[in-house]
Amino acid sequence: MSQDYHGFISRVKQLVGIDLSLYKEAQMKRRITSLRDKRGFNSFIAYFEALKQDKELLNEFIDRLTINVSEFYRNPKRWEVLQEKVLQHLIKDKKSLTIWSAACSTGEEPYSLAIMLKENFPDVQANILATDIDEKALDRAKQGIYKEQSLKDLPEIYKNKYFVQKNGLCYLDDQIKKMINFKSHNLLADRYPQNVDLIVCRNVLIYFTDEAKQNIYTNFSNALVQNGILFVGSTEQIFSPDEYNLSVYDTFFYERINQN
Ligand SMILES: C[S@@+](CC[C@H](N)C(=O)[O-])C[C@H]1O[C@@H](n2cnc3c(N)ncnc32)[C@H](O)[C@@H]1O
């Protein structure tokens, strides 16, 4: 059974370029097994043969791997700190910021950043890159259409100003959509952008093995400018940040510091 699974993940890597051995095994195996069983395959090999031939089955499989749940202003207290403290710190000596929302899913996170900057730092020129491994999530992000539930923590005033509500859905204003450059990027395989002032990477590191996380922290640290900030999810604190030339700036925020 375990051999069957390990053979499966190495074939999946060849087929779609996603290395599942870098994701926590128990959780990933459970998710994939339940989908495989639901589709009526009793071995991973048989399931893989079907994935190779059936595009829809493959899309469903990729969808299951990538957990796309997101919200505007997710964990609003942290977004307050971002606005009041972190962004103030970052713009102290500059008028333009390079920001990367990594694993942005369907766009709620980069759009929250865009709204925050436009409303509170209108003189700052913001280059916001938003990336994810999941092309379907990126397509939805570009559309900018959301269920009301995902806006529950967005300040009401912004909700009224930047969304049109129709048939129970919320349509984001084009001027905010235009502020984001969406791109496909695999955190486990692709080159990282450089000279970034702020990296927001939340609620994805929890899925990776410790080894994969360590590589990602190193890459993030190298991607940041001196004194740049990494903003992680609310269960994702880094245990020895100094190993990556990072220091705690505030809870769930890390600052890039000098190499020793
Ligand atoms: C739970 S969502 C997080 C969305 C957003 N950052 C937030 O906190 O609301 C996790 C996202 O990570 C993406 N993801 C998973 N593995 C990835 C990888 N190797 N590289 C880039 N993105 C990945 C998934 O496609 C999914 O959209």
Coordinates of C-alpha atoms and ligand atoms in Angstrom, one line a residue:
M1 CA 0.0 0.0 0.0
S2 CA 2.7 2.4 1.0
Q3 CA 4.8 1.4 -2.0
D4 CA 1.8 1.9 -4.2
Y5 CA 1.4 5.4 -2.8
H6 CA 5.1 6.3 -3.2
G7 CA 5.1 5.0 -6.8
F8 CA 2.0 7.1 -7.4
I9 CA 3.6 10.4 -6.0
S10 CA 6.7 10.0 -8.1
R11 CA 4.6 9.5 -11.3
V12 CA 2.4 12.5 -10.3
K13 CA 5.6 14.6 -10.1
Q14 CA 6.5 13.6 -13.6
L15 CA 3.0 14.3 -14.9
V16 CA 2.2 17.6 -13.3
G17 CA 5.4 18.8 -11.6
I18 CA 4.0 18.7 -8.1
D19 CA 6.3 16.9 -5.6
L20 CA 3.9 15.4 -3.1
S21 CA 6.7 14.0 -1.0
L22 CA 7.3 17.5 0.3
Y23 CA 3.8 17.7 1.7
K24 CA 3.0 16.1 5.1
E25 CA 2.3 12.5 4.2
A26 CA -0.6 11.5 6.5
Q27 CA -2.8 14.4 5.6
M28 CA -2.1 14.3 1.9
K29 CA -2.5 10.5 1.7
R30 CA -5.8 10.7 3.5
R31 CA -7.1 13.4 1.1
I32 CA -6.0 11.5 -2.0
T33 CA -7.2 8.1 -0.8
S34 CA -10.7 9.5 -0.1
L35 CA -11.0 11.0 -3.6
R36 CA -9.5 7.9 -5.2
D37 CA -12.1 5.7 -3.4
K38 CA -14.9 8.0 -4.3
R39 CA -14.0 7.6 -7.9
G40 CA -14.0 3.8 -7.6
F41 CA -10.3 2.9 -7.9
N42 CA -8.9 0.4 -5.5
S43 CA -5.2 1.1 -6.1
F44 CA -3.1 4.2 -6.7
I45 CA -1.7 2.7 -9.9
A46 CA -5.1 2.3 -11.4
Y47 CA -6.0 5.8 -10.3
F48 CA -2.9 7.2 -11.9
E49 CA -3.6 5.5 -15.2
A50 CA -7.0 7.1 -15.2
L51 CA -5.6 10.5 -14.3
K52 CA -3.2 10.3 -17.3
Q53 CA -6.1 9.9 -19.7
D54 CA -8.9 11.9 -18.2
K55 CA -8.3 15.7 -18.0
E56 CA -11.4 16.3 -15.8
L57 CA -10.3 13.6 -13.3
L58 CA -6.8 15.2 -13.3
N59 CA -8.3 18.7 -12.7
E60 CA -10.4 17.4 -9.8
F61 CA -7.3 15.7 -8.4
I62 CA -5.2 18.9 -8.5
D63 CA -8.1 20.8 -7.0
R64 CA -8.1 18.3 -4.1
L65 CA -4.4 18.8 -3.5
T66 CA -4.6 22.6 -3.3
I67 CA -6.8 23.7 -0.6
N68 CA -8.0 27.1 -1.8
V69 CA -9.9 28.4 1.2
S70 CA -9.2 32.1 1.7
E71 CA -10.8 35.3 2.9
F72 CA -10.4 39.1 2.7
Y73 CA -8.5 40.4 5.8
R74 CA -8.1 36.9 7.1
N75 CA -7.3 37.2 10.9
P76 CA -8.2 40.9 10.9
K77 CA -6.0 41.8 14.0
R78 CA -2.9 40.8 12.0
W79 CA -4.0 43.1 9.2
E80 CA -4.3 45.9 11.6
V81 CA -0.7 45.4 12.6
L82 CA 0.2 45.2 9.0
Q83 CA -1.4 48.6 8.4
E84 CA -0.4 50.4 11.5
K85 CA 3.1 49.1 12.1
V86 CA 4.6 47.0 9.3
L87 CA 3.7 49.2 6.3
Q88 CA 4.6 52.3 8.2
H89 CA 8.0 50.7 8.8
L90 CA 8.4 49.7 5.2
I91 CA 7.7 53.1 3.7
K92 CA 9.9 55.0 6.1
D93 CA 12.5 55.6 3.5
K94 CA 10.8 54.8 0.2
K95 CA 7.9 55.6 -1.9
S96 CA 7.6 52.4 -3.8
L97 CA 7.1 48.9 -2.5
T98 CA 7.5 45.4 -4.0
I99 CA 5.0 43.0 -2.5
W100 CA 4.6 39.3 -3.1
S101 CA 1.5 37.4 -2.0
A102 CA 2.7 33.8 -2.3
A103 CA 0.1 31.0 -2.5
C104 CA -2.6 33.7 -3.0
S105 CA -5.3 31.2 -3.9
T106 CA -8.4 33.0 -5.4
G107 CA -7.1 36.5 -4.8
E108 CA -8.6 37.6 -1.5
E109 CA -5.2 38.2 0.1
P110 CA -3.5 40.3 -2.7
Y111 CA -6.7 42.3 -3.2
S112 CA -6.9 43.0 0.6
L113 CA -3.3 44.4 0.3
A114 CA -4.3 46.5 -2.7
I115 CA -7.3 48.0 -1.0
M116 CA -5.3 48.7 2.2
L117 CA -2.6 50.4 0.2
K118 CA -4.9 52.4 -1.9
E119 CA -6.9 53.6 1.1
N120 CA -4.1 54.3 3.5
F121 CA -1.0 54.8 1.5
P122 CA -2.2 56.5 -1.7
D123 CA 1.2 58.0 -2.4
V124 CA 3.0 54.7 -2.3
Q125 CA 3.7 53.1 -5.7
A126 CA 2.9 49.4 -5.0
N127 CA 4.0 46.6 -7.3
I128 CA 2.0 43.6 -6.1
L129 CA 2.8 40.2 -7.4
A130 CA 0.4 37.3 -6.5
T131 CA 1.3 33.7 -7.2
D132 CA -0.1 30.2 -6.8
I133 CA 0.6 26.8 -8.1
D134 CA -3.1 26.3 -9.0
E135 CA -4.0 27.8 -12.4
K136 CA -7.7 27.4 -11.8
A137 CA -7.5 29.4 -8.6
L138 CA -5.5 32.1 -10.4
D139 CA -8.2 32.3 -13.1
R140 CA -10.9 32.8 -10.4
A141 CA -8.6 35.4 -8.8
K142 CA -8.5 37.4 -12.0
Q143 CA -12.3 37.4 -12.3
G144 CA -12.6 38.9 -8.8
I145 CA -16.1 37.5 -8.0
Y146 CA -16.7 36.4 -4.4
K147 CA -19.3 35.0 -2.1
E148 CA -20.3 37.4 0.6
Q149 CA -19.0 35.1 3.3
S150 CA -15.4 35.7 2.1
L151 CA -15.8 39.5 2.7
K152 CA -17.0 39.1 6.3
D153 CA -13.9 40.6 7.9
L154 CA -13.3 43.3 5.3
P155 CA -14.2 46.7 6.7
E156 CA -17.8 47.5 5.7
I157 CA -16.8 50.9 4.1
Y158 CA -14.4 49.1 1.7
K159 CA -17.0 46.5 0.9
N160 CA -19.4 49.2 -0.2
K161 CA -16.8 51.2 -2.0
Y162 CA -15.0 48.4 -4.0
F163 CA -17.7 45.8 -4.6
V164 CA -20.9 45.6 -6.5
Q165 CA -23.4 43.1 -5.2
K166 CA -25.5 41.1 -7.6
N167 CA -27.4 37.8 -7.1
G168 CA -25.6 37.1 -3.8
L169 CA -22.2 37.6 -5.3
C170 CA -19.7 40.4 -4.8
Y171 CA -17.9 41.8 -7.9
L172 CA -14.6 43.6 -7.3
D173 CA -13.9 46.9 -8.9
D174 CA -11.6 46.9 -11.9
Q175 CA -9.3 49.6 -10.4
I176 CA -8.3 47.1 -7.6
K177 CA -8.1 44.2 -10.0
K178 CA -5.6 46.1 -12.2
M179 CA -3.3 46.6 -9.2
I180 CA -2.3 42.9 -9.1
N181 CA 0.0 40.9 -11.4
F182 CA -1.1 37.3 -11.1
K183 CA 1.4 34.5 -12.1
S184 CA 1.8 30.8 -11.7
H185 CA 4.6 29.8 -9.2
N186 CA 5.5 26.6 -7.4
L187 CA 7.1 27.4 -4.0
L188 CA 8.8 24.0 -4.0
A189 CA 10.4 24.2 -7.4
D190 CA 10.4 27.6 -9.1
R191 CA 12.9 30.5 -8.7
Y192 CA 11.8 33.2 -6.2
P193 CA 11.4 36.9 -7.0
Q194 CA 14.1 39.1 -5.6
N195 CA 14.3 42.4 -3.8
V196 CA 10.9 42.1 -2.3
D197 CA 9.9 44.5 0.6
L198 CA 7.0 42.4 1.9
I199 CA 6.2 38.7 1.4
V200 CA 2.8 37.6 2.5
C201 CA 2.7 33.8 2.6
R202 CA -0.1 32.5 4.8
N203 CA -1.8 29.2 5.4
V204 CA 0.2 27.0 3.0
L205 CA 3.4 26.2 4.9
I206 CA 1.3 24.1 7.3
Y207 CA 0.9 21.5 4.5
F208 CA 4.7 21.0 3.9
T209 CA 7.3 18.8 5.6
D210 CA 9.8 20.4 7.9
E211 CA 12.5 20.0 5.3
A212 CA 10.5 21.7 2.6
K213 CA 9.6 24.5 5.1
Q214 CA 13.2 25.1 5.9
N215 CA 14.0 25.5 2.2
I216 CA 11.1 27.9 1.7
Y217 CA 12.2 30.1 4.7
T218 CA 15.7 30.3 3.3
N219 CA 14.3 31.2 -0.1
F220 CA 12.0 33.8 1.4
S221 CA 14.8 35.3 3.4
N222 CA 17.0 35.6 0.3
A223 CA 14.1 37.1 -1.6
L224 CA 13.6 39.9 0.9
V225 CA 15.5 43.3 0.9
Q226 CA 17.3 44.2 4.1
N227 CA 14.7 44.9 6.7
G228 CA 12.0 43.5 4.5
I229 CA 9.1 41.6 6.2
L230 CA 7.7 38.1 5.9
F231 CA 4.1 37.8 7.0
V232 CA 3.0 34.2 7.8
G233 CA -0.3 32.6 8.9
S234 CA -1.6 32.5 12.4
T235 CA -0.5 28.9 13.1
E236 CA 2.8 29.2 11.3
Q237 CA 5.3 30.8 13.5
I238 CA 9.0 30.1 12.7
F239 CA 10.8 28.4 15.6
S240 CA 14.4 29.5 15.0
P241 CA 14.0 32.6 12.8
D242 CA 17.7 33.6 13.2
E243 CA 18.7 30.4 11.3
Y244 CA 17.3 32.2 8.3
N245 CA 18.5 35.7 9.0
L246 CA 15.1 36.6 10.2
S247 CA 14.0 38.2 13.5
V248 CA 10.6 38.5 15.1
Y249 CA 9.1 41.9 14.2
D250 CA 5.7 41.3 15.6
T251 CA 3.6 38.2 16.1
F252 CA 3.6 36.3 12.7
F253 CA 5.8 39.0 11.2
Y254 CA 9.6 38.5 10.6
E255 CA 12.1 41.0 9.5
R256 CA 15.1 40.2 7.3
I257 CA 18.2 41.1 9.3
N258 CA 22.0 41.3 8.5
Q259 CA 23.9 38.1 7.9
N260 CA 26.3 37.4 10.9
Ligands
LIG1 C1 -5.4 27.7 2.1 S1 -4.8 28.5 0.6 C2 -4.1 30.0 1.3 C3 -4.7 31.3 0.7 C4 -4.2 32.6 1.3 N1 -2.8 32.7 1.4 C5 -4.8 32.7 2.7 O1 -4.1 32.6 3.7 O2 -6.0 33.0 2.8 C6 -3.4 27.6 0.2 C7 -2.9 27.8 -1.3 O3 -1.6 27.3 -1.4 C8 -1.5 26.8 -2.7 N2 -0.3 25.9 -2.8 C9 -0.2 24.6 -2.4 N3 1.0 24.1 -2.7 C10 1.7 25.2 -3.3 C11 3.0 25.3 -3.9 N4 3.8 24.2 -3.9 N5 3.4 26.4 -4.4 C12 2.5 27.5 -4.5 N6 1.3 27.5 -4.0 C13 0.8 26.3 -3.4 C14 -2.8 26.2 -3.0 O4 -3.0 26.1 -4.4 C15 -3.8 27.2 -2.3 O5 -4.3 28.1 -3.2

